Amino acid sequence: MQGVKVLGGVVGAAALLGLGIILGHFAIPKGADSPAPSISASQDLDLGILETVMGQLDASRIRENLRELSREPHLSSTPRDEELVQLLLQRWRDAESGLDSAETFEYEVLLSLPSQEQPNSVTIVDPTGNILFSCRRSEENVTGEQEGPDVVPPYAAYAPPGTPQGLLVYANQGSEEDFEELQNRGIRLEGTIALTRYGGVGRGAKAVNAAKHGVAGVLVYTDPSDINDGQSSPSQTFPYSWGLPPSGVERGSYLEYFGDPLTPYLPANPSSFRLDPANASGFPPIPAQPIGFEDAKVLLCQVNVSVHNRLELRNSSNVLGIIRGAVEPDRYVLYGNHRDSWVHGAVDPSSGTAVLLEVTRALGTLLKKGTWRPRRSVIFGSWGAEEFGLIGSTEFTEEFFSKLQERTVAYINVDISVFANVSLRAQGTPPIQSVVFTAAKQIPAPGRSSLSIYDNWIQYSNRSSPVYGLVPSLGTLGAGSDYAPFIHFLGISSMDLAYTYDRSKTSARIYPTYHTAFDTFGYVDNFVDPGFSSHQAVSRVVGNVLLRLSDSLFLPLNVSDYSETLRSFLQAAQQDLGALLEQHSISLGPLVAAVDKFEGAAAALDERISELQKGTPDPLQVRMLNDQLMLLERSFLNSRAFPEERYYSHVLWAPRTGSVATFPGLANACSAAMNTAPGSAAWAEVQRQLSIVVAAVEAAAATLRPVADL
């Protein structure tokens, strides 16, 4: 198998042989078909170009993109997935609206698929084994799109095969606390089948927690109270509303880690070492199967679960489209989304891909006309096999680890672009807050022409900032989409952008047809975003942010916004952990000093930027300062901080199991040490985690100080 296919054309005197050659060596393609705009080392954001792009982003084009993308199911590595690979290449190589180049990078990855010969099943049986009731093996065909050879039946990806049988026990959300509560009530769990509902903890964690208590198998369903505001009858749900039909089943990956399971920290190329699947970690320990809520309410006695999933090596491709920068081609702004879906995937992920295609069309049109070329290079990514565990994006970061870590300014992720059509939702690391706010202030809110997206957003989701007053809430980044390897593994400032619903009017944890066969074009067109004005709004925010990051002379990353986060984490540690730490002779003094250093260094850098912006700065000075802004996020990485986790290196954003909203390593260590003796290994780990945080914050402060200073 060929690891990399080169599908871009010849640019200049050399063929495009890979990402490293395409970028970092050529500023502008010599002999390009279109005239090149004038180039200056002081090239800055052109507000006229920005306004032109905002005007070109078309809701009707996004709608037609989505219609085509979601026309058929496109599970990763299937023929339809490959057809969409070719569609992206065709669009990105178009003579009138394409990019400089487009190519695929193919990986051989381990996927988990249900057996066609032996379908998974859930049945109620009597003591002699006679079947009394069988759960649905497919969802009800309410629109003619829920059946067919390409509609993958509901299953739990990576759940092991098996046929456990036992009494049914309801275990709420399948958390560790839920199973402990059952045991405390005297309920015997050994050999039972646990019925759990989605939410609370991750899919795979439900099986892990259950196995610890001797449970033989796990069933997972979507409760209408969690997704439909309690509505459960067919007449109250799709196709009559946006609610999940009773037969709807949420598919998903139950893998604990992200990335290809057999090649951790290595790209899944033919030459890479692969683990034996029998020795690979992260798979659920017991069989699991998702079901619909109409079946969940029937299961009240002896249950048999038959899971026949199989592991299979499949080829999955990333598609990369590239616009080379005119001045700094070796600085990259990345914008991506995954391509694969569980079934039709109109919302997840095709709403994001529809926006991606429209943004690249608008920028590509200006590029081909010769009226614009970004200051920095822009890389567009369509990631493969995300639904199985962020595989495509993770393999990309593994293959180009050093290059991306050295050169990437920021990563923009737009997975689900529109959950609903009420308000913007943004998640990200603190430095990107200001550029998102700036963009949102300049774009009218759909349906509310008198308000900007920013003004509309702040009405639905806000917080009180000690620096800025009332501002929209910026969420944090976990591991729910392809931003995860960029922020946690590479330490690249990242964001995730979408439109969402009014949380005060619904208790839905996500849009109701998530990962089901009901997530179709008609669902989006009729219920999620009629008219596609919210899709257009997201495309404008994304386009605005992208141009600011790629074209601004000074990178619009506000490092001082990290001061607020660090101060908040410090205050939480002082208030909730300080007394406990003092009892064990552990002082927060060094952390206080480190945060003070960071705040001083960030403020001084802000002043330096302001001074340079007043005059005509030397390009080298600008370059050095921008590198400080770009590299700040990397300062918070420590690959040894969380040895039990895979890929998590960022000491501020790793998973937090402790209840205190502070530095995750410190919070987790304190939680684990709480009931142990003084001087124990657990308290030594608390001291180690505190030292890791202090070192990271001090390193961040040093990164922001003048480059001539050590």
XYZ file of C-alpha atoms in Angstrom:
710
model
C 0.000 0.000 0.000
C 1.222 3.469 -0.900
C 1.471 5.644 2.222
C 1.096 9.015 0.500
C -0.663 9.821 -2.741
C 0.386 13.062 -4.419
C -2.562 14.532 -6.274
C -1.570 18.170 -6.555
C -0.220 19.564 -9.815
C 3.294 20.760 -10.550
C 4.012 24.160 -9.058
C 7.103 26.053 -10.091
C 10.071 23.913 -11.084
C 9.477 20.983 -8.721
C 6.668 18.515 -8.134
C 4.815 18.724 -4.846
C 6.313 15.748 -3.035
C 4.883 16.264 0.420
C 3.906 18.730 3.062
C 7.470 19.724 3.874
C 8.299 20.582 0.257
C 5.017 22.322 -0.435
C 5.433 24.542 2.586
C 8.510 26.270 3.874
C 10.361 26.436 0.558
C 8.069 28.363 -1.783
C 6.506 31.697 -0.945
C 4.540 32.113 -4.186
C 4.175 29.562 -6.984
C 6.431 30.678 -9.813
C 4.715 30.726 -13.141
C 1.274 30.417 -11.576
C -1.742 30.740 -13.832
C -3.082 33.784 -11.999
C -1.271 37.099 -11.439
C 0.350 37.500 -8.042
C -0.562 40.393 -5.764
C 2.199 42.723 -4.663
C 4.216 41.464 -1.730
C 5.686 43.376 1.183
C 7.328 42.190 4.363
C 4.953 44.536 6.194
C 1.860 43.005 4.556
C -1.049 43.298 6.992
C -4.712 42.370 7.113
C -6.598 43.971 4.218
C -10.016 44.998 5.526
C -11.314 45.284 1.975
C -10.443 41.647 1.292
C -12.020 40.695 4.605
C -15.232 42.459 3.654
C -15.226 40.839 0.207
C -14.922 37.357 1.686
C -17.715 38.033 4.163
C -19.962 39.060 1.282
C -19.127 36.041 -0.845
C -20.018 33.374 1.707
C -23.383 32.111 0.472
C -26.019 30.263 2.494
C -27.536 28.605 -0.582
C -24.160 27.190 -1.623
C -23.640 25.785 1.877
C -27.092 24.176 1.653
C -26.228 22.504 -1.646
C -22.884 21.374 -0.248
C -24.698 19.711 2.629
C -27.246 18.082 0.351
C -24.448 16.397 -1.604
C -22.275 15.516 1.400
C -25.127 13.833 3.300
C -26.830 12.227 0.290
C -25.548 8.771 1.246
C -24.061 7.191 4.378
C -20.273 7.578 4.470
C -18.742 5.516 7.231
C -14.964 5.759 7.286
C -13.144 3.743 4.597
C -16.336 2.890 2.651
C -16.707 3.583 -1.094
C -18.833 6.670 -0.378
C -16.126 8.018 1.947
C -13.655 7.655 -0.923
C -16.091 9.440 -3.252
C -16.098 12.393 -0.864
C -12.295 12.349 -0.835
C -12.438 12.800 -4.602
C -15.079 15.537 -4.280
C -12.809 17.517 -1.951
C -9.843 17.078 -4.274
C -11.931 18.208 -7.231
C -13.124 21.331 -5.426
C -9.669 22.210 -4.098
C -8.051 21.728 -7.507
C -10.675 23.722 -9.412
C -9.174 26.121 -11.951
C -11.363 29.058 -10.879
C -11.857 28.556 -7.137
C -9.278 26.014 -6.055
C -6.231 26.224 -3.824
C -2.523 26.022 -4.612
C -2.495 22.265 -4.118
C -4.489 19.359 -2.737
C -3.406 15.835 -1.901
C -4.265 12.828 0.222
C -2.345 11.154 3.014
C -3.441 7.573 3.532
C -3.094 5.531 6.718
C -3.795 1.895 7.514
C -5.728 1.972 10.761
C -7.615 -0.467 12.971
C -11.363 0.021 12.811
C -14.132 -1.890 14.568
C -17.116 -2.953 12.486
C -20.262 -5.007 13.127
C -20.493 -8.412 11.484
C -22.827 -8.582 8.512
C -23.109 -12.350 8.828
C -23.881 -12.328 12.561
C -25.775 -9.152 13.487
C -25.540 -7.946 17.070
C -28.672 -8.613 19.090
C -30.300 -7.977 22.445
C -33.074 -10.318 23.577
C -35.154 -11.149 26.630
C -35.059 -14.872 27.347
C -36.817 -17.157 29.797
C -34.930 -19.520 32.151
C -34.815 -22.165 29.411
C -33.371 -19.764 26.831
C -36.506 -19.183 24.798
C -36.622 -15.690 23.273
C -39.485 -13.620 24.633
C -38.568 -10.277 23.095
C -35.956 -8.960 20.642
C -34.692 -5.384 20.446
C -34.598 -3.723 17.084
C -31.528 -4.364 14.981
C -32.137 -1.229 12.925
C -34.000 2.027 13.351
C -37.512 2.577 12.028
C -37.472 3.673 8.390
C -39.496 6.866 8.792
C -38.169 8.807 5.771
C -36.852 6.052 3.508
C -33.258 6.841 4.512
C -32.883 4.600 7.562
C -32.519 1.315 5.666
C -30.165 0.061 3.009
C -26.876 -1.794 2.629
C -24.801 1.272 3.520
C -26.652 2.094 6.751
C -24.456 0.613 9.465
C -26.619 -0.958 12.192
C -26.289 0.423 15.713
C -23.211 -0.878 17.503
C -20.531 0.074 20.011
C -17.280 0.403 18.080
C -14.350 -1.504 19.628
C -16.594 -3.384 22.087
C -15.300 -6.977 22.181
C -17.363 -9.860 20.836
C -19.236 -12.014 23.312
C -22.649 -13.375 24.286
C -23.176 -12.539 27.958
C -26.507 -13.400 29.549
C -27.771 -12.308 32.928
C -30.283 -10.384 34.966
C -30.712 -6.756 34.027
C -29.613 -4.038 36.455
C -30.315 -0.356 35.826
C -27.080 1.578 36.486
C -28.085 5.156 35.644
C -25.195 6.770 33.679
C -22.702 4.008 34.389
C -20.356 6.111 36.488
C -18.152 4.641 39.200
C -20.436 6.278 41.762
C -23.509 4.700 40.168
C -22.113 1.179 40.492
C -20.913 1.832 44.044
C -24.421 3.022 44.945
C -25.892 -0.230 43.641
C -23.407 -2.254 45.677
C -24.112 -0.201 48.795
C -27.790 -1.075 48.364
C -26.898 -4.754 48.446
C -27.527 -5.382 44.751
C -25.390 -8.185 43.367
C -23.674 -7.056 40.159
C -21.598 -10.118 39.324
C -22.716 -11.614 36.014
C -25.445 -9.048 35.367
C -26.207 -6.932 32.309
C -26.084 -3.205 33.148
C -28.574 -0.907 31.426
C -27.136 2.627 31.335
C -28.095 5.887 29.705
C -25.856 8.186 27.721
C -24.339 11.138 29.556
C -22.346 11.688 32.724
C -19.252 9.736 31.686
C -17.867 8.707 28.318
C -19.173 5.701 26.399
C -16.168 3.504 27.042
C -16.010 4.501 30.709
C -19.414 2.907 31.274
C -18.020 -0.484 30.234
C -14.792 0.019 32.218
C -16.703 0.958 35.373
C -19.125 -1.932 34.940
C -16.359 -4.499 34.484
C -14.725 -3.442 37.762
C -17.835 -4.677 39.538
C -18.160 -7.980 37.714
C -20.828 -6.905 35.239
C -20.866 -9.155 32.156
C -22.221 -6.737 29.545
C -23.453 -3.179 29.092
C -26.402 -1.709 27.235
C -26.556 2.033 26.572
C -29.611 4.009 25.512
C -30.524 7.658 24.988
C -33.106 8.738 27.530
C -35.793 11.097 26.162
C -35.441 13.248 29.282
C -31.807 13.870 28.314
C -32.357 14.551 24.634
C -36.033 15.275 23.866
C -37.111 17.294 26.912
C -39.152 14.238 27.884
C -41.057 13.864 24.611
C -41.104 10.242 23.497
C -44.081 9.450 21.279
C -43.572 9.047 17.509
C -45.865 12.001 16.798
C -43.653 14.285 18.933
C -40.381 13.330 17.237
C -38.735 13.325 13.821
C -40.061 13.688 11.117
C -42.621 15.885 12.954
C -40.055 17.737 15.099
C -36.331 17.674 15.748
C -36.784 15.109 18.549
C -35.181 11.659 18.474
C -37.652 8.923 17.427
C -38.192 6.075 19.923
C -36.179 3.683 17.756
C -33.188 6.048 17.471
C -29.869 4.621 18.592
C -26.664 6.587 19.153
C -23.660 4.866 17.623
C -20.166 5.733 18.756
C -16.633 4.679 19.562
C -16.018 3.082 22.956
C -12.235 3.323 22.634
C -10.553 4.912 25.639
C -7.793 6.690 23.710
C -7.754 8.677 20.504
C -5.668 7.785 17.455
C -5.047 4.424 15.790
C -5.068 1.789 18.566
C -2.113 -0.155 17.153
C 0.344 2.691 16.477
C 0.305 5.067 19.475
C 2.656 8.030 18.937
C 3.523 6.731 15.450
C 1.787 7.480 12.138
C -0.066 4.405 10.835
C 2.155 4.063 7.781
C 3.073 0.675 6.280
C 6.548 0.768 7.849
C 5.376 1.624 11.369
C 5.538 -0.889 14.204
C 2.117 -2.166 15.190
C 0.986 -3.633 18.466
C -0.661 -7.024 18.509
C -4.392 -6.252 18.872
C -4.489 -8.733 21.744
C -1.963 -6.574 23.624
C -3.305 -3.141 22.650
C -4.929 -1.120 25.403
C -7.986 1.113 25.484
C -10.611 -1.363 24.305
C -13.743 -1.876 26.432
C -13.242 -4.928 28.689
C -16.743 -6.368 28.217
C -19.319 -6.512 25.400
C -21.474 -3.409 24.949
C -24.365 -2.519 22.668
C -26.461 0.646 22.223
C -30.268 0.414 21.950
C -33.213 2.785 21.504
C -35.333 4.091 24.362
C -38.415 2.269 23.067
C -36.593 -1.024 23.716
C -34.892 0.103 26.924
C -38.221 0.447 28.757
C -39.097 -3.179 27.930
C -35.948 -4.780 29.314
C -36.884 -5.728 32.852
C -35.658 -9.308 33.293
C -33.171 -11.879 31.933
C -31.280 -10.434 28.984
C -29.005 -11.940 26.376
C -26.555 -9.669 24.563
C -24.821 -10.971 21.437
C -22.010 -8.799 20.102
C -20.103 -9.902 17.010
C -17.974 -6.849 16.255
C -14.717 -7.516 14.430
C -11.449 -5.612 14.231
C -10.196 -4.889 10.734
C -7.315 -2.941 9.201
C -8.722 -0.395 6.740
C -7.234 2.432 4.664
C -8.414 5.893 5.661
C -7.375 9.160 4.020
C -6.860 12.723 5.125
C -7.304 15.331 2.403
C -5.133 18.451 2.649
C -5.640 21.658 0.708
C -2.944 24.309 0.860
C -2.565 28.018 0.144
C 1.057 29.103 0.464
C 1.851 32.264 2.314
C 3.383 35.194 0.488
C 5.627 36.464 3.286
C 5.836 33.729 5.922
C 5.151 30.450 4.122
C 6.679 28.522 7.017
C 4.002 29.697 9.448
C 0.782 27.707 9.222
C -2.829 28.439 10.082
C -4.752 25.154 10.135
C -8.508 24.782 9.632
C -10.093 21.355 9.623
C -13.007 19.018 10.157
C -13.545 15.300 9.823
C -15.313 13.820 6.824
C -16.594 10.429 8.003
C -19.958 9.857 9.651
C -21.817 6.963 11.254
C -24.678 7.162 8.757
C -25.708 10.184 6.637
C -24.154 12.595 9.114
C -25.860 15.775 7.952
C -25.168 17.616 11.200
C -22.170 15.573 12.332
C -19.894 16.215 10.495
C -21.252 17.360 7.139
C -22.565 20.703 8.397
C -18.945 21.535 9.183
C -17.625 20.231 5.867
C -20.298 22.200 3.985
C -18.977 25.377 5.642
C -15.367 24.350 4.994
C -16.062 23.947 1.273
C -17.740 27.346 1.068
C -14.900 29.116 2.891
C -12.306 27.499 0.622
C -14.382 28.411 -2.464
C -14.493 32.086 -1.473
C -10.778 32.236 -0.664
C -9.829 30.132 -3.679
C -11.716 32.459 -6.010
C -9.701 35.457 -4.798
C -6.509 33.423 -4.985
C -7.090 32.345 -8.594
C -7.932 35.914 -9.613
C -4.609 37.046 -8.186
C -6.198 39.590 -5.850
C -5.159 37.927 -2.607
C -2.565 35.669 -1.090
C -2.249 35.266 2.688
C 0.781 36.432 4.596
C 1.077 32.982 6.199
C 0.292 29.583 4.724
C -3.162 28.131 5.293
C -3.708 24.375 5.474
C -7.233 22.965 5.174
C -7.749 19.444 6.489
C -10.510 16.899 5.919
C -9.725 14.225 8.489
C -10.619 10.562 8.120
C -11.943 8.097 10.718
C -12.683 10.692 13.403
C -15.740 8.834 14.625
C -13.590 5.861 15.584
C -11.381 7.987 17.825
C -9.979 11.116 16.132
C -7.784 8.824 14.060
C -7.041 10.888 10.948
C -6.108 14.087 12.752
C -4.030 12.189 15.313
C -2.080 10.345 12.609
C -1.441 13.688 10.902
C -0.015 15.201 14.095
C 2.125 12.101 14.652
C 3.535 12.112 11.115
C 4.344 15.831 11.063
C 4.911 16.330 14.794
C 8.086 18.445 14.638
C 7.074 20.539 11.642
C 3.643 21.341 13.023
C 4.888 22.087 16.512
C 7.575 24.421 15.205
C 5.451 26.279 12.659
C 1.730 26.222 13.441
C 0.139 29.458 14.618
C -3.304 28.086 15.495
C -5.810 25.354 14.683
C -9.457 26.120 13.862
C -11.903 23.222 14.185
C -15.447 23.297 12.842
C -16.966 19.839 13.276
C -20.698 20.290 13.815
C -21.115 23.828 12.516
C -24.751 24.145 13.597
C -26.268 22.276 16.553
C -29.195 24.719 16.424
C -29.799 28.267 15.218
C -29.804 30.486 18.318
C -26.289 31.606 19.257
C -22.585 31.204 18.608
C -20.692 28.728 20.777
C -16.914 28.922 20.954
C -14.430 26.749 22.800
C -10.716 27.308 22.895
C -7.584 28.233 24.757
C -7.389 31.769 26.216
C -5.151 33.385 23.551
C -7.794 32.893 20.840
C -10.568 34.601 22.801
C -9.823 38.093 21.507
C -9.742 37.185 17.795
C -13.043 35.293 18.082
C -14.626 38.225 19.923
C -13.353 40.681 17.286
C -14.786 38.598 14.460
C -18.117 38.088 16.217
C -18.519 41.832 16.765
C -18.290 42.534 13.038
C -20.884 40.061 11.747
C -24.663 40.522 12.045
C -26.526 37.823 13.939
C -28.828 35.803 11.664
C -32.428 36.863 12.089
C -31.421 39.755 14.342
C -29.939 42.362 12.024
C -29.768 44.977 14.763
C -27.384 42.805 16.783
C -23.936 41.464 16.052
C -23.169 37.804 16.644
C -21.201 38.955 19.696
C -24.141 40.919 21.152
C -26.484 38.015 20.516
C -24.018 35.506 21.989
C -23.559 37.437 25.225
C -27.313 37.311 25.840
C -27.300 33.509 25.913
C -23.940 32.602 27.419
C -21.794 34.968 29.445
C -19.426 35.297 32.356
C -18.014 38.104 34.451
C -14.357 38.769 33.676
C -12.274 40.693 36.237
C -10.508 42.311 33.276
C -13.262 42.950 30.710
C -16.509 42.826 32.671
C -19.369 40.878 31.109
C -18.198 38.842 28.109
C -19.440 35.763 26.242
C -18.397 32.466 27.769
C -15.518 30.702 26.060
C -15.649 26.968 26.704
C -12.620 24.755 27.237
C -11.401 21.985 24.940
C -11.691 18.357 25.989
C -11.270 15.527 23.497
C -14.588 15.549 21.672
C -13.275 16.418 18.216
C -10.165 16.811 16.073
C -8.764 19.743 18.030
C -7.641 17.258 20.711
C -4.281 16.165 19.267
C -3.424 19.734 18.296
C -3.896 21.196 21.775
C -3.116 18.245 24.053
C -0.305 16.608 22.058
C 1.278 19.494 20.136
C 0.396 22.477 22.332
C -1.092 24.529 19.483
C -3.584 27.272 20.338
C -6.903 25.823 19.187
C -10.578 26.627 18.911
C -13.872 24.955 18.024
C -16.681 27.067 16.557
C -20.388 26.340 16.065
C -23.904 27.706 16.377
C -26.003 26.194 19.142
C -29.296 26.304 21.035
C -30.707 28.226 23.977
C -29.768 26.149 27.021
C -32.514 27.775 29.067
C -35.167 26.277 26.776
C -33.955 22.704 26.398
C -32.203 20.096 28.509
C -30.868 18.282 25.441
C -27.241 17.325 25.982
C -26.733 17.506 22.190
C -28.934 17.718 19.100
C -31.396 14.794 19.363
C -30.531 12.710 16.266
C -26.798 12.656 17.057
C -25.069 9.566 15.592
C -28.342 8.041 14.402
C -29.812 7.243 10.985
C -32.156 10.227 11.394
C -29.351 12.800 11.029
C -30.251 13.631 7.411
C -30.352 16.624 5.085
C -34.112 16.918 5.598
C -33.591 17.028 9.361
C -31.223 20.011 9.006
C -33.260 21.728 6.296
C -36.549 21.497 8.196
C -35.611 21.719 11.862
C -31.998 22.607 12.637
C -31.386 25.594 10.356
C -34.101 26.369 7.788
C -32.634 28.847 5.334
C -29.072 28.001 6.453
C -28.492 31.472 7.892
C -26.699 30.027 10.929
C -24.422 27.989 8.673
C -23.627 31.213 6.836
C -22.965 32.983 10.133
C -20.491 30.293 11.182
C -18.748 30.477 7.802
C -18.340 34.226 8.276
C -16.936 33.888 11.781
C -14.535 31.181 10.619
C -13.484 33.138 7.537
C -12.972 36.290 9.584
C -10.892 34.529 12.243
C -8.855 32.675 9.636
C -7.981 35.835 7.694
C -6.968 37.645 10.855
C -4.674 34.786 11.838
C -3.204 34.350 8.361
C -2.874 37.995 7.284
C -2.324 40.195 10.339
C 1.191 41.568 10.690
C 1.040 40.940 14.440
C -0.610 37.677 15.383
C -3.984 38.371 17.057
C -3.245 36.047 19.977
C -3.722 37.779 23.323
C -1.422 35.997 25.753
C -2.525 38.209 28.647
C -5.839 36.377 28.625
C -3.952 33.395 30.042
C -3.249 35.516 33.131
C -6.923 35.411 34.045
C -7.014 31.614 33.718
C -3.859 31.090 35.754
C -5.047 33.464 38.467
C -8.400 31.679 38.620
C -6.727 28.267 38.923
C -4.389 29.609 41.609
C -7.209 31.108 43.648
C -9.165 27.846 43.495
C -6.104 25.954 44.732
C -5.567 28.430 47.561
C -9.189 28.421 48.626
C -10.017 24.725 48.324
C -6.678 22.977 48.734
C -4.443 25.425 50.591
C -5.238 24.294 54.128
C -4.955 20.634 53.208
C -1.610 21.171 51.517
C -0.294 23.075 54.532
C -1.136 20.097 56.744
C 1.282 18.083 54.628
C 3.941 20.815 54.529
C 3.318 21.593 50.872
C 3.487 25.279 50.044
C 1.738 27.063 47.198
C 4.261 29.901 47.476
C 6.300 28.918 44.413
C 3.120 28.731 42.347
C 2.057 32.195 43.513
C 5.443 33.561 42.463
C 5.259 31.808 39.083
C 1.825 33.242 38.294
C 3.040 36.706 39.298
C 5.989 36.312 36.921
C 3.696 35.297 34.097
C 1.362 38.247 34.608
C 4.305 40.649 34.579
C 5.834 39.129 31.475
C 2.508 39.121 29.614
C 1.829 42.761 30.479
C 5.319 43.770 29.374
C 4.879 41.945 26.074
C 1.554 43.714 25.495
C 3.319 47.045 25.977
C 6.058 46.009 23.565
C 3.461 45.123 20.910
C 1.716 48.473 21.383
C 5.001 50.320 20.957
C 5.859 48.489 17.748
C 2.388 49.001 16.290
C 2.794 52.776 16.575
C 5.720 52.875 14.166
C 7.137 50.927 11.240
C 8.653 47.902 12.953
C 11.540 45.920 11.599
C 10.195 42.660 10.066
C 12.604 40.600 12.147
C 11.310 42.209 15.338
C 7.766 41.356 14.323
C 8.779 37.811 13.494
C 10.466 37.292 16.864
C 7.520 38.707 18.755
C 5.031 36.610 16.799
C 7.052 33.510 17.587
C 6.719 34.311 21.284
C 2.941 34.514 20.863
C 2.840 31.306 18.841
C 5.077 29.288 21.143
C 3.460 30.272 24.437
C 1.043 27.342 24.355
C 3.942 24.880 23.910
C 5.418 26.104 27.198
C 2.643 24.358 29.097
C 3.527 20.913 27.722
C 5.125 18.216 29.853
C 5.140 14.742 28.321
C 5.759 13.114 31.737
C 3.004 14.924 33.605
C 0.269 12.345 33.008
C 1.896 8.941 32.394
C -1.440 7.161 32.732
C -2.935 9.202 29.886
C -2.126 8.950 26.175
C -1.276 12.156 24.256
C -2.225 14.460 27.136
C 0.758 16.743 27.789
C -0.817 20.172 28.404
C -0.685 20.756 32.160
C -3.635 23.176 32.106
C -6.157 21.254 29.989
C -5.671 17.555 30.779
C -8.691 15.600 32.101
C -9.587 16.583 35.642
C -11.055 13.940 37.951
C -10.733 16.031 41.103
C -13.586 18.349 42.030
C -11.530 21.540 42.416
C -11.439 23.777 39.315
C -7.693 24.209 39.342
C -4.638 22.776 37.591
C -5.786 19.256 36.650
C -2.692 17.352 37.733
C -2.743 19.024 41.145
C -6.498 18.545 41.543
C -6.335 14.868 40.578
C -3.356 14.147 42.815
C -4.972 15.838 45.823
C -8.174 13.911 45.255
C -6.257 10.613 45.183
C -4.187 11.485 48.271
C -7.062 12.794 50.361
C -7.467 9.745 52.597
C -3.892 8.488 52.591
C -1.281 8.792 55.321
C 1.198 11.689 55.488
C 4.378 10.867 53.630
C 2.648 8.360 51.355
C 3.417 7.959 47.660
C 0.148 9.734 46.930
C 1.300 12.875 48.719
C 4.643 12.663 46.933
C 2.655 12.735 43.684
C 0.895 15.893 44.879
C 4.279 17.537 45.357
C 5.412 16.313 41.927
C 2.318 17.687 40.215
C 2.726 21.034 41.938
C 6.346 21.191 40.781
C 5.286 20.371 37.209
C 2.787 23.233 37.208
C 5.292 25.700 38.680
C 7.902 24.744 36.088
C 5.389 25.100 33.243
C 4.147 28.524 34.341
C 7.704 29.750 34.833
C 8.615 28.448 31.371
C 5.630 30.285 29.910
C 6.734 33.501 31.589
C 10.252 33.022 30.232
C 8.828 32.522 26.719
C 7.163 35.931 26.915
C 10.192 37.839 28.165
C 12.501 39.577 25.646
C 14.125 36.956 23.456
C 17.626 38.095 24.394
C 16.914 37.248 28.031
C 17.430 33.701 29.231
